Amino acid sequence: ARLDYSGRAWHADIAARYASDPLFVGLNLMVEPNPLASDDTIGSPEELRAALTAAGIDLTAMMARFIAQIRTVAAELPVIVQGPFWSDPEFFSLVEPQADPYVVYDFHSYAPREFTHPDCGAPNCDGVAYPGVEWGPSYLSDEVLSAIVEFQAAHHAPILMGEFGLEF
């Protein structure tokens, strides 16, 4: 059956269709939200926050609306909320908690790029190793994932690392 997207609450339609399926574990509301992707002047969370505000874009309100639609048909279905700007941990400070106990917050990380996407393009690159001098566990938690760690500590919310990996 085809879903009707003509102005209807399509998140609710999808939830209603699959919520009783035991293999359906949740619904990702918006994958890698980046409504200002074409603006190449944005380089920091502060710049993105200002640009979203100037454009009248409220990602938190959008997510809350999608969650409310889902709750009309599936009260306990987990929903996945990703951070903005390709779900990059650096921009996770812009994520605000949702007033829903079944939200899982998601991020994607390919940092440090010097390790995950080395210029040499081979698994045995000179000088590329983990843990490296600067890429040990404390570097990841204190630098790369600091906004994630802070959010989780402040809100005791479940966090999902939805994408990570190496390119060789």
Coordinates of C-alpha atoms in Angstrom, one line a residue:
A1 CA 0.0 0.0 0.0
R2 CA 1.2 3.5 -0.8
L3 CA 1.2 6.2 1.9
D4 CA -0.5 9.5 1.2
Y5 CA 1.9 12.4 1.8
S6 CA -0.5 15.2 0.7
G7 CA -0.4 17.3 3.8
R8 CA -1.2 14.5 6.2
A9 CA 0.8 13.6 9.3
W10 CA 3.0 11.1 7.4
H11 CA 5.1 10.3 10.5
A12 CA 1.9 9.1 12.1
D13 CA 1.1 7.1 9.0
I14 CA 4.4 5.3 9.1
A15 CA 4.2 4.7 12.8
A16 CA 0.7 3.3 12.5
R17 CA 1.8 1.0 9.7
Y18 CA 4.9 -0.4 11.4
A19 CA 4.6 0.1 15.2
S20 CA 3.2 -3.4 15.8
D21 CA 5.9 -5.1 13.7
P22 CA 8.4 -6.7 16.2
L23 CA 11.3 -5.9 13.8
F24 CA 10.5 -2.2 13.7
V25 CA 12.4 -0.7 16.6
G26 CA 12.0 3.0 16.1
L27 CA 11.5 5.9 13.7
N28 CA 14.2 8.3 12.7
L29 CA 12.4 11.7 12.3
M30 CA 14.9 13.4 10.0
V31 CA 18.2 12.1 8.8
E32 CA 21.1 14.5 9.1
P33 CA 19.0 17.7 9.2
N34 CA 20.9 20.4 7.4
P35 CA 18.4 22.9 6.0
L36 CA 21.1 25.4 5.3
A37 CA 23.5 23.0 3.5
S38 CA 24.0 25.4 0.6
D39 CA 25.4 28.2 3.0
D40 CA 29.1 27.5 2.9
T41 CA 29.8 30.4 5.4
I42 CA 28.6 28.3 8.4
G43 CA 31.6 26.8 10.2
S44 CA 30.5 26.7 13.9
P45 CA 27.5 25.9 16.0
E46 CA 27.1 29.6 16.9
E47 CA 27.0 30.6 13.2
L48 CA 24.5 27.8 12.5
R49 CA 22.3 28.9 15.4
A50 CA 22.3 32.5 14.1
A51 CA 21.6 31.4 10.5
L52 CA 18.7 29.1 11.5
T53 CA 17.2 31.9 13.7
A54 CA 17.6 34.4 10.8
A55 CA 15.9 32.0 8.4
G56 CA 13.0 31.3 10.9
I57 CA 14.0 27.6 11.2
D58 CA 13.3 25.9 14.5
L59 CA 14.5 22.2 14.3
T60 CA 13.4 21.5 17.9
A61 CA 9.8 22.6 17.1
M62 CA 9.8 20.6 13.9
M63 CA 10.9 17.5 15.8
A64 CA 8.3 18.1 18.5
R65 CA 5.6 18.3 15.9
F66 CA 6.7 15.0 14.3
I67 CA 6.8 13.4 17.7
A68 CA 3.3 14.6 18.6
Q69 CA 2.0 13.2 15.3
I70 CA 3.6 9.8 16.1
R71 CA 2.1 9.8 19.6
T72 CA -1.4 10.0 18.2
V73 CA -0.9 6.4 17.0
A74 CA 2.1 4.9 18.9
A75 CA 2.5 6.0 22.5
E76 CA 5.8 4.2 23.2
L77 CA 7.5 3.9 19.8
P78 CA 11.1 5.1 20.1
V79 CA 11.8 8.1 18.0
I80 CA 15.3 9.1 16.9
V81 CA 16.3 12.8 16.9
Q82 CA 19.5 13.7 15.1
G83 CA 21.6 16.8 15.6
P84 CA 21.9 19.4 12.9
F85 CA 24.6 19.8 10.3
W86 CA 24.9 16.2 9.2
S87 CA 24.5 15.1 12.8
D88 CA 28.1 16.1 13.5
P89 CA 29.0 16.0 17.2
E90 CA 30.5 19.5 17.0
F91 CA 27.0 20.8 16.4
F92 CA 25.2 18.7 19.0
S93 CA 25.2 21.7 21.4
L94 CA 22.3 23.0 19.3
V95 CA 20.1 19.9 20.1
E96 CA 17.5 20.7 22.8
P97 CA 15.8 17.8 24.7
Q98 CA 12.3 16.8 23.7
A99 CA 9.5 16.4 26.2
D100 CA 9.1 12.8 25.4
P101 CA 10.5 9.8 27.4
Y102 CA 11.0 7.6 24.2
V103 CA 13.4 9.8 22.3
V104 CA 16.9 8.5 21.4
Y105 CA 19.4 11.2 20.3
D106 CA 21.6 10.3 17.4
F107 CA 24.9 11.6 16.1
H108 CA 27.3 10.6 13.3
S109 CA 31.1 10.9 13.7
Y110 CA 34.0 10.4 11.4
A111 CA 36.5 12.2 13.5
P112 CA 39.4 12.6 13.6
R113 CA 39.2 12.8 9.8
E114 CA 43.0 12.5 9.6
F115 CA 42.5 8.9 11.0
T116 CA 39.2 7.9 9.5
H117 CA 39.8 9.4 6.0
P118 CA 43.6 9.5 5.6
D119 CA 45.1 11.1 2.5
C120 CA 47.0 7.9 1.6
G121 CA 43.8 5.9 1.2
A122 CA 45.3 2.7 2.5
P123 CA 45.0 0.8 5.9
N124 CA 48.7 0.9 6.5
C125 CA 49.4 4.7 6.1
D126 CA 52.5 5.9 7.8
G127 CA 51.7 7.8 11.0
V128 CA 48.0 6.8 11.0
A129 CA 47.3 4.6 14.0
Y130 CA 44.8 4.4 16.9
P131 CA 45.2 5.2 19.6
G132 CA 47.5 7.8 18.2
V133 CA 49.5 10.3 20.1
E134 CA 46.6 12.8 20.0
W135 CA 43.7 10.4 19.2
G136 CA 43.3 8.4 22.4
P137 CA 40.1 7.8 24.3
S138 CA 40.4 11.1 26.2
Y139 CA 40.8 13.0 23.0
L140 CA 37.5 11.5 21.7
S141 CA 35.5 12.1 24.9
D142 CA 37.0 15.5 25.7
E143 CA 37.2 17.0 22.2
V144 CA 35.3 15.1 19.5
L145 CA 32.4 14.0 21.6
S146 CA 32.3 16.7 24.3
A147 CA 28.9 18.1 23.3
I148 CA 27.5 14.6 23.3
V149 CA 28.9 13.8 26.7
E150 CA 27.6 17.1 28.1
F151 CA 24.1 16.5 26.7
Q152 CA 23.9 13.0 28.1
A153 CA 25.2 14.1 31.5
A154 CA 22.7 17.0 31.7
H155 CA 19.6 15.1 30.4
H156 CA 20.3 11.4 31.2
A157 CA 19.1 10.7 27.7
P158 CA 19.8 7.7 25.5
I159 CA 22.4 8.4 22.8
L160 CA 23.0 6.5 19.6
M161 CA 26.1 6.7 17.5
G162 CA 24.3 6.0 14.2
E163 CA 27.2 6.4 11.9
F164 CA 31.0 6.0 12.3
G165 CA 33.7 4.4 10.3
L166 CA 36.8 4.4 8.3
E167 CA 37.5 5.0 4.7
F168 CA 40.2 2.8 3.2

